[in-house]
Amino acid sequence: MAAPIPSDSNHDIVRLENARKIYQMGTEEVRALAGVNIAFHKGSFWAIMGPSGSGKSTMMNVLGCLDRLTSGAYYLDGKDVSRLDDDSLSELRLSYLGFIFQSFNLIPQLTVQRNIELPLYYLGWDAARSAQRAKELAEMVGLGGRLNHRPTELSGGQMQRVAIARALTNDPQIIFADEPTGNLDSATGEQIMELLGNLNRQGKTIIMVTHEPDIAAHARSRLHMMDGLIDRIETETHETDQPYQEHLARR
Amino acid sequence: MRRTSLIRNIWLGVENLLLHKLRSFLTMLGVVFGVGSVVAMLSVGEGASAEALAQIRMLGSHNIILSSVKPVEDEQSSTVHSHMSIYGLTYADLERIASSFAAIRQVAPVKLMRKEVRLHDRAMELRVVGTTPEWFDLVPREVLAGRVILPSDQQKLAPVAVLTEFGARKILATRSTIGQNVRIGGDAFEVIGILRNETGSSASMQIPDQEVDVYIPIEVARRYYGDIIARRTAGSREREKVELHQIIVRVDHTDHVESTAVGIETMLNRFHTKTDYAMSVPLALLKQAEATKRTFNIVLGSIAGISLLVGGIGIMNIMLASVTERTREIGIRRAIGAKRRQIVVQFLIETVVLSTFGGLIGLGVGVLIPFLITYFSGMATVVKWSGILLPLSISMAIGILFGLYPAINAARVDPIVALRHE
Ligand SMILES: Nc1ncnc2c1ncn2[C@@H]1O[C@H](COP(=O)(O)OP(=O)(O)O)[C@@H](O)[C@H]1O
Ligand SMILES: [Mg+2]
């Protein structure tokens, strides 16, 4: 904990310091995160990889403000959010974060438009502006003609596009994607990854969990986990980050 | 919460409920029947008691009514052979009552007879009452034409007659009959007025209001016709001597009604060895009717409470199931950024919309039923605002009460677990 934070920490959109998440299972402790130190730059595209049970989802949940650390600190855009209450975390998710899930997680009773609009409802937008925004986003993901369809009338790829549109509705700083192609065939998966790649090129930070190397290849950096710790980091485009990440990982 | 966002929330709730129309409808039924039956029962009960209370009030809450009653033993002996039975209230009773009680304001005697009444060519047997001007104060009736009997008529022993609508119709008297003569039992009387009949079944209420066709001054009746009435029944002739058929007493204050009634009874019993009179106290009847109404309302309230409780439990049951079924939806909303409070509000609004809408339908049903009852049976029903607003606000309260637990359950859903939920 005593180690100084490197000077370029201002560019970090997320940063974990000695992050631990411990589940008490009877007398046994499960260390889902066993003291992780990591920082992701603004505008980066990370794939988190590793065997099942290595702590990928736990880390995603913590970074996505859905879960809290047992100990350690989590800085989101420079602000320590690890001690915030449930309402404040909800507000952060609403304003800064977008989520894409393996099983799409659309509300089946609502139309495509209503699903995309959902965050705007909680942001308090009026109906006309919300509809306009939903229409733009649906067009962006290539579903302009499906606004009044229900999710059940769409293919898997289309549903994931709706989910991506919904994740973008609040213009988030970070998009979290937990196995976004896990339920899709490889061709459709490629299309979804292309969409995510485009978003990253437009400046969005993307943090994605996947176990498929082909999919992970779309990310610009890869993080391998093992037993609740960072095992290995591969960074293609941010060569300058390498010493910093290794510095963090060593602590 | 801001007004616009409340409206949006309500609309969201309505949309959600419309997704499961049949289920929402069935969930509502408990409240529909609860509220419906309460509104209907209240208005029927209210109507019945309003009618009873109006009848009793018409008799006057300050009044005590004494009536002559033929004693039982007399009835038996008179069937054997020609016999004169003497019973009932007397002129002496009237004097004693009028002079013995400070609380008494007015006293009116009533003498009942059946006489042949003739106007021009038309003759009919009518019911004739001999009474004093006080009667018209004690039992007010609207004067349609002319006037009622005055003290001066009484003093002059004027042969004057006041017809009621019934009586006037029977002998075809009209307004223009006023000033003309009718013959009552052969004697000429001047028609001085026509009274409106009171509607309602007051016959059961011991003032023989509807039974009366003609009023004449009591002194005139006494002099012309005496106190003995001859009646022919199945072969044998029966004669009765009854001085007064009724005495109506008015006291100065309702507080004195009871004590005066007891005093009169004690006094009369000293002179009447047989029970040949009956006493009725409208105030006592009124109090009794009001007590009955209170009991009725308590019973109704309990039934209402139970049926609404059952309705509420039904709603809670379905909402709990709905929360389980919609766990994933809740997780999605939470992940997107909905606060716990917003989830509570969402589910609470759904139950309140459900119960309030159920209450409104119930209200429709509940108002329709008394309307149909009145339409088909003629029974009086009264739909009061309190009878509408109370069940309606209770049904809303039930939505909140029974919706709170499922809504809090919904908000407790952990988004991480919920999103994994299949
Ligand atoms: N709610 C929980 N309660 C107990 N143990 C948990 C819970 N969530 C995760 N774990 C445990 O934490 C470890 C990491 O889980 P997870 O982050 O889901 O791994 P991954 O996503 O890499 O498969 C696993 O051993 C898992 O069993
Ligand atoms: Mg996982």
XYZ file of C-alpha atoms and ligand atoms in Angstrom:
701
model
C 0.000 0.000 0.000
C 2.924 2.282 0.670
C 4.138 2.293 -2.933
C 3.633 5.652 -4.647
C 1.053 5.850 -7.394
C 2.759 6.504 -10.742
C 2.352 9.983 -12.136
C 0.327 8.936 -15.194
C -2.474 7.673 -12.929
C -4.522 10.667 -14.058
C -5.156 8.885 -17.322
C -6.480 5.783 -15.576
C -10.189 5.336 -15.988
C -10.203 2.440 -13.516
C -7.609 1.416 -10.991
C -7.656 -1.351 -8.381
C -5.251 -1.242 -5.450
C -4.730 -4.416 -3.481
C -8.313 -5.370 -4.316
C -9.657 -8.334 -2.372
C -13.028 -10.003 -2.616
C -13.438 -12.801 -0.134
C -16.475 -15.038 0.147
C -16.987 -16.834 3.425
C -18.259 -20.331 2.678
C -18.850 -21.780 6.134
C -15.435 -22.029 7.683
C -13.686 -21.737 4.345
C -12.631 -18.496 2.671
C -12.951 -18.211 -1.108
C -10.630 -15.511 -2.340
C -12.291 -14.513 -5.632
C -9.908 -11.550 -5.792
C -6.763 -12.065 -3.783
C -5.204 -8.594 -3.837
C -5.306 -7.298 -7.403
C -3.412 -4.216 -8.575
C -4.334 -3.049 -12.045
C -5.060 0.119 -13.941
C -6.738 0.599 -17.341
C -6.222 3.718 -19.408
C -9.007 5.821 -20.754
C -9.813 4.649 -24.283
C -8.281 1.189 -23.884
C -9.866 -2.113 -24.957
C -9.155 -4.985 -22.590
C -9.953 -8.645 -22.753
C -9.931 -10.390 -19.386
C -9.135 -14.062 -19.778
C -8.474 -17.028 -17.583
C -9.873 -20.381 -16.503
C -13.270 -20.736 -14.927
C -13.307 -19.658 -11.302
C -10.241 -17.465 -11.668
C -12.141 -14.321 -10.653
C -12.976 -12.703 -14.025
C -16.656 -12.111 -13.307
C -15.930 -10.930 -9.799
C -13.519 -8.369 -11.149
C -16.033 -7.242 -13.788
C -18.716 -6.841 -11.151
C -16.452 -4.778 -8.945
C -15.287 -2.598 -11.835
C -18.897 -2.252 -13.013
C -19.965 -0.983 -9.564
C -22.318 -3.943 -9.156
C -20.316 -5.355 -6.268
C -18.055 -4.027 -3.520
C -14.566 -5.081 -2.467
C -13.934 -6.774 0.833
C -10.790 -4.674 1.138
C -8.584 -2.518 -1.013
C -9.448 0.473 -3.129
C -11.150 1.053 -6.461
C -10.669 4.370 -8.227
C -13.144 5.132 -11.004
C -11.951 8.072 -13.081
C -9.732 9.125 -10.176
C -12.425 8.893 -7.506
C -12.414 6.265 -4.780
C -15.721 4.482 -5.089
C -14.985 1.437 -2.940
C -16.855 2.775 0.107
C -19.909 4.216 -1.696
C -23.399 3.127 -0.742
C -25.845 1.303 -2.969
C -27.607 4.451 -4.232
C -24.347 6.141 -5.216
C -23.179 3.028 -7.050
C -26.511 2.948 -8.886
C -25.959 6.544 -9.913
C -22.468 5.733 -11.213
C -23.806 2.829 -13.274
C -26.569 5.022 -14.616
C -24.313 7.895 -15.645
C -20.906 6.393 -16.478
C -21.222 2.708 -17.272
C -22.751 0.482 -19.907
C -23.259 -3.290 -19.719
C -23.410 -6.055 -22.314
C -24.089 -9.615 -21.186
C -23.587 -13.065 -22.604
C -27.324 -13.769 -22.416
C -28.248 -10.284 -23.752
C -30.522 -9.529 -20.775
C -33.177 -7.661 -22.672
C -36.622 -7.326 -21.081
C -38.718 -9.657 -23.251
C -42.036 -7.828 -22.723
C -40.660 -4.514 -23.962
C -40.118 -3.534 -27.578
C -36.638 -2.877 -28.976
C -37.256 0.836 -28.576
C -38.345 0.523 -24.947
C -35.365 -1.677 -24.137
C -32.949 0.860 -25.606
C -34.721 3.722 -23.824
C -34.590 2.044 -20.428
C -31.598 3.970 -18.972
C -33.136 7.251 -20.145
C -36.248 6.495 -18.111
C -34.114 6.457 -14.968
C -32.149 9.489 -16.168
C -35.449 11.336 -16.355
C -35.480 12.106 -20.068
C -38.835 12.956 -21.600
C -40.542 10.510 -23.942
C -39.916 12.377 -27.212
C -36.180 12.852 -26.669
C -35.836 9.264 -25.491
C -37.559 7.955 -28.608
C -35.289 10.048 -30.810
C -32.172 8.763 -29.055
C -33.372 5.154 -29.249
C -33.994 5.543 -32.960
C -30.490 6.931 -33.605
C -28.847 4.136 -31.650
C -30.936 1.433 -33.291
C -29.871 2.792 -36.675
C -26.268 2.830 -35.553
C -26.336 -0.885 -34.725
C -28.255 -1.592 -37.943
C -31.707 -2.220 -36.431
C -33.477 0.977 -37.476
C -36.399 -1.041 -38.862
C -36.925 -3.181 -35.767
C -37.865 -0.575 -33.194
C -41.298 -2.027 -32.551
C -40.241 -5.665 -32.498
C -39.983 -7.659 -29.323
C -36.641 -9.288 -28.445
C -38.128 -12.754 -28.993
C -38.675 -11.880 -32.664
C -34.962 -11.189 -33.157
C -31.944 -13.409 -33.778
C -29.180 -13.707 -31.208
C -26.950 -11.293 -33.082
C -29.747 -8.785 -33.354
C -30.529 -9.089 -29.657
C -26.892 -8.426 -28.797
C -26.978 -5.366 -31.052
C -29.990 -4.098 -29.126
C -28.069 -4.723 -25.912
C -25.115 -2.751 -27.293
C -27.428 0.096 -28.291
C -28.873 0.066 -24.774
C -25.366 0.084 -23.258
C -24.613 3.197 -25.308
C -27.828 5.062 -24.500
C -26.386 6.949 -21.543
C -23.162 7.739 -23.482
C -21.032 5.807 -20.962
C -17.324 6.228 -20.167
C -16.785 2.480 -19.963
C -18.551 -0.457 -21.586
C -18.392 -3.757 -19.727
C -18.993 -6.881 -21.777
C -19.174 -10.282 -20.063
C -18.655 -12.930 -22.773
C -20.624 -10.879 -25.316
C -20.206 -13.504 -28.038
C -20.640 -16.559 -25.823
C -24.127 -17.301 -27.138
C -23.423 -16.397 -30.784
C -22.020 -18.281 -33.750
C -18.551 -17.229 -34.821
C -19.628 -15.147 -37.839
C -22.128 -13.173 -35.763
C -19.559 -12.922 -32.998
C -17.137 -11.348 -35.453
C -19.747 -8.730 -36.390
C -20.377 -7.874 -32.763
C -16.648 -7.560 -32.151
C -16.387 -5.255 -35.139
C -19.075 -3.068 -33.591
C -17.212 -2.998 -30.278
C -13.947 -2.256 -32.112
C -15.591 0.720 -33.812
C -16.853 2.019 -30.480
C -13.354 1.731 -29.051
C -11.933 3.639 -31.998
C -14.532 6.352 -31.268
C -12.976 6.646 -27.819
C -14.960 4.324 -25.560
C -13.110 2.309 -22.959
C -14.130 -1.337 -23.286
C -13.526 -4.060 -20.729
C -14.539 -7.505 -21.912
C -14.437 -10.976 -20.386
C -13.930 -13.843 -22.804
C -12.297 -17.224 -22.924
C -12.091 -17.366 -26.733
C -8.669 -16.329 -28.036
C -10.197 -15.291 -31.425
C -12.495 -12.852 -29.681
C -9.820 -11.668 -27.274
C -7.681 -10.890 -30.321
C -10.002 -7.981 -31.102
C -9.015 -6.294 -27.865
C -5.905 -4.171 -27.790
C -4.783 -5.546 -24.418
C -5.249 -8.886 -22.683
C -5.173 -9.690 -19.018
C -4.886 -13.284 -17.844
C -6.155 -14.188 -14.398
C -5.419 -17.147 -12.176
C -6.746 -17.892 -8.680
C -7.923 -14.355 -8.040
C -4.683 -12.757 -9.132
C -3.294 -11.275 -12.358
C -1.218 -13.912 -14.044
C -0.018 -12.135 -17.160
C -0.607 -8.995 -19.229
C -0.291 -8.613 -23.021
C -0.416 -5.134 -24.420
C -0.120 -4.585 -28.164
C -0.697 -0.952 -28.656
C 0.261 0.524 -25.325
C 3.898 -0.571 -25.197
C 4.620 2.306 -22.879
C 2.178 0.833 -20.385
C 4.113 -2.376 -19.977
C 6.512 -1.246 -17.263
C 3.681 0.470 -15.390
C 1.421 -2.542 -15.454
C 4.276 -4.766 -14.395
C 5.064 -2.316 -11.651
C 1.482 -2.565 -10.439
C 1.320 -6.305 -10.854
C 4.490 -6.812 -8.815
C 3.206 -4.960 -5.773
C -41.351 12.646 -6.518
C -42.032 15.109 -9.281
C -45.487 15.096 -10.785
C -44.446 14.194 -14.326
C -42.296 11.326 -13.152
C -45.159 10.056 -11.009
C -47.411 10.029 -14.042
C -44.749 8.183 -16.043
C -44.370 5.693 -13.230
C -48.106 5.100 -13.134
C -48.148 4.703 -16.880
C -45.277 2.214 -16.705
C -47.249 0.286 -14.091
C -50.363 0.262 -16.269
C -48.326 -0.951 -19.252
C -46.834 -3.740 -17.205
C -50.233 -4.805 -15.925
C -51.617 -4.765 -19.455
C -48.920 -7.249 -20.475
C -50.772 -9.789 -18.340
C -54.367 -8.714 -18.808
C -56.058 -11.853 -17.560
C -53.805 -12.216 -14.551
C -54.203 -8.546 -13.619
C -57.960 -8.842 -13.955
C -58.144 -11.954 -11.800
C -55.886 -10.340 -9.223
C -58.214 -7.370 -9.089
C -61.361 -9.447 -8.588
C -60.931 -9.730 -4.835
C -60.914 -5.971 -4.462
C -63.691 -5.586 -7.047
C -66.022 -7.820 -5.061
C -64.874 -6.436 -1.748
C -65.517 -2.830 -2.657
C -68.601 -3.665 -4.726
C -70.332 -5.539 -1.943
C -69.432 -2.911 0.622
C -70.794 -0.044 -1.465
C -73.941 -1.973 -2.326
C -74.604 -3.109 1.228
C -73.922 0.333 2.656
C -76.351 1.986 0.289
C -79.076 -0.590 0.866
C -78.592 -0.338 4.628
C -78.456 3.426 4.442
C -81.651 3.482 2.378
C -83.529 1.170 4.748
C -82.525 3.044 7.853
C -83.111 6.443 6.237
C -86.673 5.368 5.457
C -87.249 4.069 8.971
C -85.758 7.177 10.542
C -87.829 9.466 8.344
C -91.005 7.644 9.373
C -90.137 7.901 13.011
C -89.184 11.559 12.723
C -92.533 12.241 11.085
C -94.175 11.139 14.312
C -92.180 13.771 16.120
C -89.242 13.188 18.402
C -90.908 15.305 21.122
C -94.120 13.314 21.044
C -95.616 10.556 23.119
C -98.510 8.703 21.506
C -101.184 6.977 23.579
C -103.686 4.728 21.827
C -106.754 2.917 23.065
C -106.526 -0.851 22.776
C -109.365 -3.271 23.286
C -108.442 -5.563 26.199
C -108.214 -9.271 25.439
C -110.816 -10.492 27.992
C -113.399 -8.067 26.588
C -112.996 -9.459 23.145
C -113.852 -12.953 24.356
C -116.981 -12.016 26.308
C -118.342 -9.819 23.578
C -118.501 -12.711 21.148
C -121.000 -14.554 23.318
C -123.927 -12.162 23.051
C -124.805 -8.547 22.568
C -122.620 -6.684 24.987
C -121.179 -3.245 25.444
C -117.473 -3.095 26.046
C -116.145 0.051 27.630
C -112.448 0.637 27.398
C -109.692 3.003 26.360
C -108.579 6.533 27.016
C -111.064 8.963 28.489
C -111.670 12.692 28.566
C -110.656 12.558 32.230
C -107.316 11.017 31.215
C -106.828 13.871 28.797
C -107.497 16.471 31.492
C -105.241 14.764 34.010
C -102.348 14.413 31.564
C -102.646 17.997 30.364
C -102.629 19.412 33.880
C -100.144 17.134 35.653
C -96.863 17.522 33.839
C -94.839 20.710 33.594
C -92.867 19.428 30.622
C -95.952 18.991 28.462
C -96.409 21.708 25.855
C -99.412 20.495 23.910
C -101.921 17.695 23.995
C -104.179 16.582 21.154
C -107.021 14.050 21.521
C -108.176 11.922 18.620
C -111.615 10.375 18.204
C -112.018 7.915 15.334
C -115.269 7.093 13.563
C -116.581 5.701 10.326
C -119.391 7.738 8.893
C -121.224 8.016 5.667
C -120.123 11.222 3.979
C -122.159 12.738 1.173
C -121.214 15.463 -1.273
C -123.950 16.226 -3.807
C -124.867 12.841 -5.305
C -121.821 10.976 -4.085
C -121.851 9.177 -0.742
C -119.161 6.975 0.777
C -118.259 5.599 4.154
C -115.175 7.568 5.225
C -112.894 7.600 8.199
C -113.565 10.639 10.320
C -111.330 12.010 13.051
C -112.483 14.374 15.732
C -109.570 16.353 17.112
C -108.439 19.775 18.324
C -106.431 22.482 16.518
C -103.302 21.241 18.385
C -103.283 18.106 16.264
C -102.253 20.132 13.253
C -99.262 21.515 15.220
C -98.213 18.144 16.546
C -98.459 16.304 13.259
C -97.884 18.990 10.636
C -99.391 18.424 7.217
C -99.259 20.629 4.175
C -102.459 22.572 3.532
C -103.349 22.261 -0.157
C -106.335 24.596 -0.006
C -108.274 26.498 2.629
C -107.300 26.139 6.299
C -107.226 23.752 9.232
C -109.435 23.703 12.324
C -108.931 26.789 14.516
C -109.595 27.379 18.254
C -112.510 29.609 17.267
C -114.195 26.666 15.482
C -113.719 24.691 18.664
C -115.319 27.394 20.834
C -118.251 28.028 18.510
C -118.803 24.278 18.070
C -118.676 25.069 14.355
C -119.622 22.150 12.100
C -116.544 22.399 9.870
C -114.592 19.655 8.100
C -111.058 19.405 6.759
C -110.651 16.796 4.051
C -107.466 14.940 3.289
C -106.486 14.179 -0.275
C -107.732 10.599 0.190
C -111.073 11.706 1.480
C -111.447 14.462 -1.091
C -110.756 12.013 -3.905
C -113.298 9.521 -2.601
C -116.170 11.948 -2.668
C -114.831 13.856 -5.684
C -114.200 17.037 -3.726
C -111.975 19.706 -5.271
C -110.651 23.099 -4.280
C -113.913 24.608 -5.348
C -115.689 22.427 -2.795
C -114.339 24.687 -0.044
C -117.189 26.643 1.487
C -119.734 24.051 0.371
C -121.515 21.637 2.675
C -120.932 17.936 3.044
C -123.152 15.681 5.083
C -121.416 13.514 7.655
C -123.763 10.924 9.092
C -126.647 13.161 8.060
C -125.312 16.390 9.636
C -124.151 19.311 7.524
C -120.500 20.364 7.744
C -118.775 23.188 5.906
C -115.620 22.132 4.054
C -112.857 24.539 5.139
C -109.664 22.935 3.819
C -107.867 20.113 2.078
C -104.621 18.574 3.414
C -101.900 16.696 1.631
C -101.396 13.108 2.704
C -97.972 12.152 3.918
C -96.457 9.503 1.744
C -94.744 6.482 3.207
C -96.144 3.558 5.096
C -96.882 5.407 8.301
C -99.861 3.148 8.964
C -97.577 0.917 10.956
C -96.494 3.884 12.994
C -99.679 4.254 14.985
C -100.793 7.675 13.874
C -103.687 6.693 11.647
C -102.657 9.276 9.133
C -103.467 7.541 5.899
C -106.521 6.064 7.429
C -108.016 9.476 7.908
C -110.264 11.049 5.324
C -111.923 13.891 7.257
C -111.055 15.982 10.326
C -113.745 17.675 12.403
C -113.600 19.470 15.794
C -113.676 16.907 18.595
C -116.383 18.658 20.617
C -118.636 18.624 17.579
C -117.958 14.950 17.040
C -118.724 14.196 20.667
C -122.024 16.077 20.666
C -123.240 14.801 17.329
C -122.149 11.192 17.503
C -121.428 10.389 21.166
C -118.908 7.834 22.366
C -120.704 4.634 21.530
C -119.940 2.827 18.329
C -122.154 0.056 17.118
C -120.608 -2.556 14.925
C -122.280 -5.434 13.227
C -120.175 -8.544 13.173
C -121.340 -11.899 11.800
C -124.891 -11.852 13.124
C -124.326 -10.367 16.566
C -124.424 -6.688 17.329
C -121.451 -5.376 19.128
C -121.250 -2.073 20.889
C -118.193 -0.279 22.136
C -117.772 2.778 24.259
C -114.457 4.466 23.633
C -114.142 8.118 24.552
C -110.806 8.800 22.905
C -108.886 6.632 20.475
C -105.658 8.495 20.815
C -103.900 11.178 22.818
C -100.815 12.788 21.361
C -98.590 14.567 23.857
C -95.761 16.929 23.052
C -93.124 17.759 25.645
C -90.858 20.801 25.626
C -87.536 18.983 25.252
C -86.351 15.568 24.110
C -84.635 15.166 27.495
C -88.076 15.108 29.136
C -89.680 12.592 26.792
C -88.693 9.535 28.744
C -89.513 10.814 32.239
C -92.850 12.225 31.100
C -93.731 8.937 29.407
C -92.996 7.048 32.624
C -95.025 9.604 34.625
C -98.019 9.333 32.318
C -97.910 5.568 32.455
C -97.795 5.533 36.261
C -100.674 7.969 36.439
C -102.850 6.166 33.870
C -102.290 2.799 35.549
C -103.922 4.153 38.696
C -107.168 4.628 36.781
C -106.963 1.803 34.261
C -107.278 -1.621 35.821
C -107.113 -3.354 32.446
C -104.427 -2.776 29.861
C -106.688 -0.921 27.493
C -104.192 1.537 26.117
C -100.755 1.419 24.541
C -97.969 3.933 24.634
C -95.457 4.559 21.913
C -92.513 6.908 22.112
C -91.078 7.847 18.700
C -87.841 9.052 20.322
C -87.274 5.638 21.854
C -87.982 4.071 18.468
C -85.578 6.551 16.905
C -82.845 5.700 19.382
C -83.482 2.040 18.859
C -83.367 2.455 15.070
C -80.127 4.379 15.361
C -78.623 1.723 17.581
C -79.703 -0.921 15.087
C -78.106 1.095 12.322
C -74.858 1.318 14.280
C -74.809 -2.426 14.790
C -75.584 -2.917 11.132
C -72.702 -0.635 10.176
C -70.307 -2.508 12.450
C -71.322 -5.811 10.893
C -70.987 -4.324 7.411
C -67.642 -2.822 8.336
C -66.375 -6.200 9.478
C -67.546 -7.905 6.303
C -65.963 -5.096 4.317
C -62.753 -5.415 6.263
C -62.581 -9.159 5.752
C -63.392 -9.080 2.044
C -60.900 -6.281 1.429
C -58.316 -8.143 3.487
C -58.854 -11.213 1.350
C -58.562 -9.049 -1.755
C -55.354 -7.536 -0.415
C -53.841 -10.910 0.375
C -54.742 -12.043 -3.148
C -52.900 -9.071 -4.585
C -49.898 -9.649 -2.340
C -49.753 -13.292 -3.336
C -49.727 -12.494 -7.033
C -47.237 -9.671 -6.612
C -44.831 -11.941 -4.723
C -45.073 -14.445 -7.554
C -44.588 -11.634 -10.029
C -41.423 -10.471 -8.255
C -39.965 -13.968 -8.456
C -40.950 -14.250 -12.078
C -39.442 -10.868 -12.873
C -36.223 -11.305 -10.903
C -34.188 -11.012 -14.070
C -35.997 -7.852 -15.145
C -35.301 -6.358 -11.734
C -31.631 -7.316 -12.093
C -31.463 -5.671 -15.504
C -33.040 -2.481 -14.220
C -30.705 -2.422 -11.231
C -27.618 -3.052 -13.394
C -28.639 -0.202 -15.674
C -28.756 2.122 -12.691
C -32.204 1.941 -11.098
C -32.036 2.603 -7.362
C -33.679 0.308 -4.833
C -36.250 3.003 -4.103
C -37.204 3.179 -7.768
C -37.815 -0.574 -7.868
C -39.958 -0.291 -4.716
C -41.935 2.518 -6.326
C -42.365 0.576 -9.567
C -43.863 -2.473 -7.859
C -45.816 -0.447 -5.339
C -47.401 1.583 -8.102
C -48.398 -1.608 -9.880
C -50.232 -2.904 -6.835
C -51.814 0.452 -6.069
C -52.952 0.820 -9.685
C -54.333 -2.703 -9.503
C -56.170 -2.214 -6.226
C -57.425 1.269 -7.084
C -58.654 0.168 -10.467
C -60.263 -2.829 -8.802
C -61.815 -0.424 -6.331
C -63.192 1.723 -9.156
C -64.734 -1.260 -10.931
C -66.085 -2.423 -7.584
C -67.561 1.016 -7.098
C -69.311 0.794 -10.457
C -70.717 -2.602 -9.542
C -71.581 -1.392 -6.057
C -73.488 1.637 -7.329
C -75.238 -0.341 -10.045
C -76.621 -2.936 -7.626
C -78.591 -0.495 -5.415
C -79.778 1.266 -8.557
C -81.146 -2.031 -9.877
C -82.644 -2.884 -6.487
C -84.470 0.440 -6.377
C -85.511 0.074 -10.001
C -86.949 -3.417 -9.663
C -88.150 -3.587 -6.064
C -88.801 0.062 -5.264
C -86.756 -0.336 -2.094
C -85.056 2.876 -1.065
C -81.273 2.941 -1.395
C -78.957 5.816 -0.646
C -75.479 6.070 -2.176
C -73.543 8.429 0.054
C -70.208 10.092 -0.699
C -68.770 8.555 2.425
C -69.972 5.180 1.170
C -67.966 5.720 -2.022
C -64.824 7.481 -0.829
C -64.240 5.207 2.127
C -64.038 1.883 0.244
C -62.077 3.572 -2.530
C -59.462 5.021 -0.232
C -59.329 1.759 1.676
C -58.682 -0.139 -1.552
C -55.828 2.266 -2.332
C -54.466 1.808 1.166
C -54.683 -1.950 0.685
C -52.599 -1.639 -2.463
C -49.918 0.175 -0.494
C -50.136 -2.102 2.530
C -50.059 -5.393 0.669
C -47.798 -4.124 -2.104
C -45.075 -2.926 0.236
C -43.739 -6.341 1.180
C -43.466 -7.668 -2.405
C -41.993 -4.337 -3.524
C -39.340 -4.403 -0.799
C -38.619 -8.003 -1.752
C -38.136 -6.856 -5.317
C -35.707 -4.144 -4.274
C -33.688 -6.605 -2.216
C -32.884 -8.622 -5.315
C -29.098 -8.693 -5.827
C -28.456 -7.654 -9.437
C -25.490 -10.027 -9.791
C -27.576 -13.016 -8.719
C -30.579 -11.812 -10.685
C -28.651 -11.517 -13.922
C -27.515 -15.126 -13.618
C -31.131 -16.135 -12.847
C -32.682 -18.160 -15.615
N -21.537 -15.234 -4.507
C -20.494 -16.064 -4.317
N -20.411 -16.779 -3.189
C -19.379 -17.620 -2.968
N -18.367 -17.795 -3.821
C -18.398 -17.113 -4.978
C -19.456 -16.216 -5.282
N -19.211 -15.675 -6.497
C -18.067 -16.217 -6.923
N -17.573 -17.069 -6.018
C -16.339 -17.810 -6.113
O -15.298 -16.919 -6.430
C -14.423 -17.464 -7.362
C -14.350 -16.597 -8.590
O -15.570 -16.637 -9.279
P -15.845 -15.862 -10.631
O -15.425 -14.438 -10.474
O -17.248 -16.077 -11.011
O -14.901 -16.610 -11.641
P -14.919 -16.646 -13.253
O -15.854 -15.605 -13.713
O -13.534 -16.379 -13.631
O -15.337 -18.016 -13.626
C -14.915 -18.875 -7.670
O -14.235 -19.816 -6.863
C -16.366 -18.816 -7.248
O -16.808 -20.059 -6.810
Mg -17.703 -15.873 -14.966
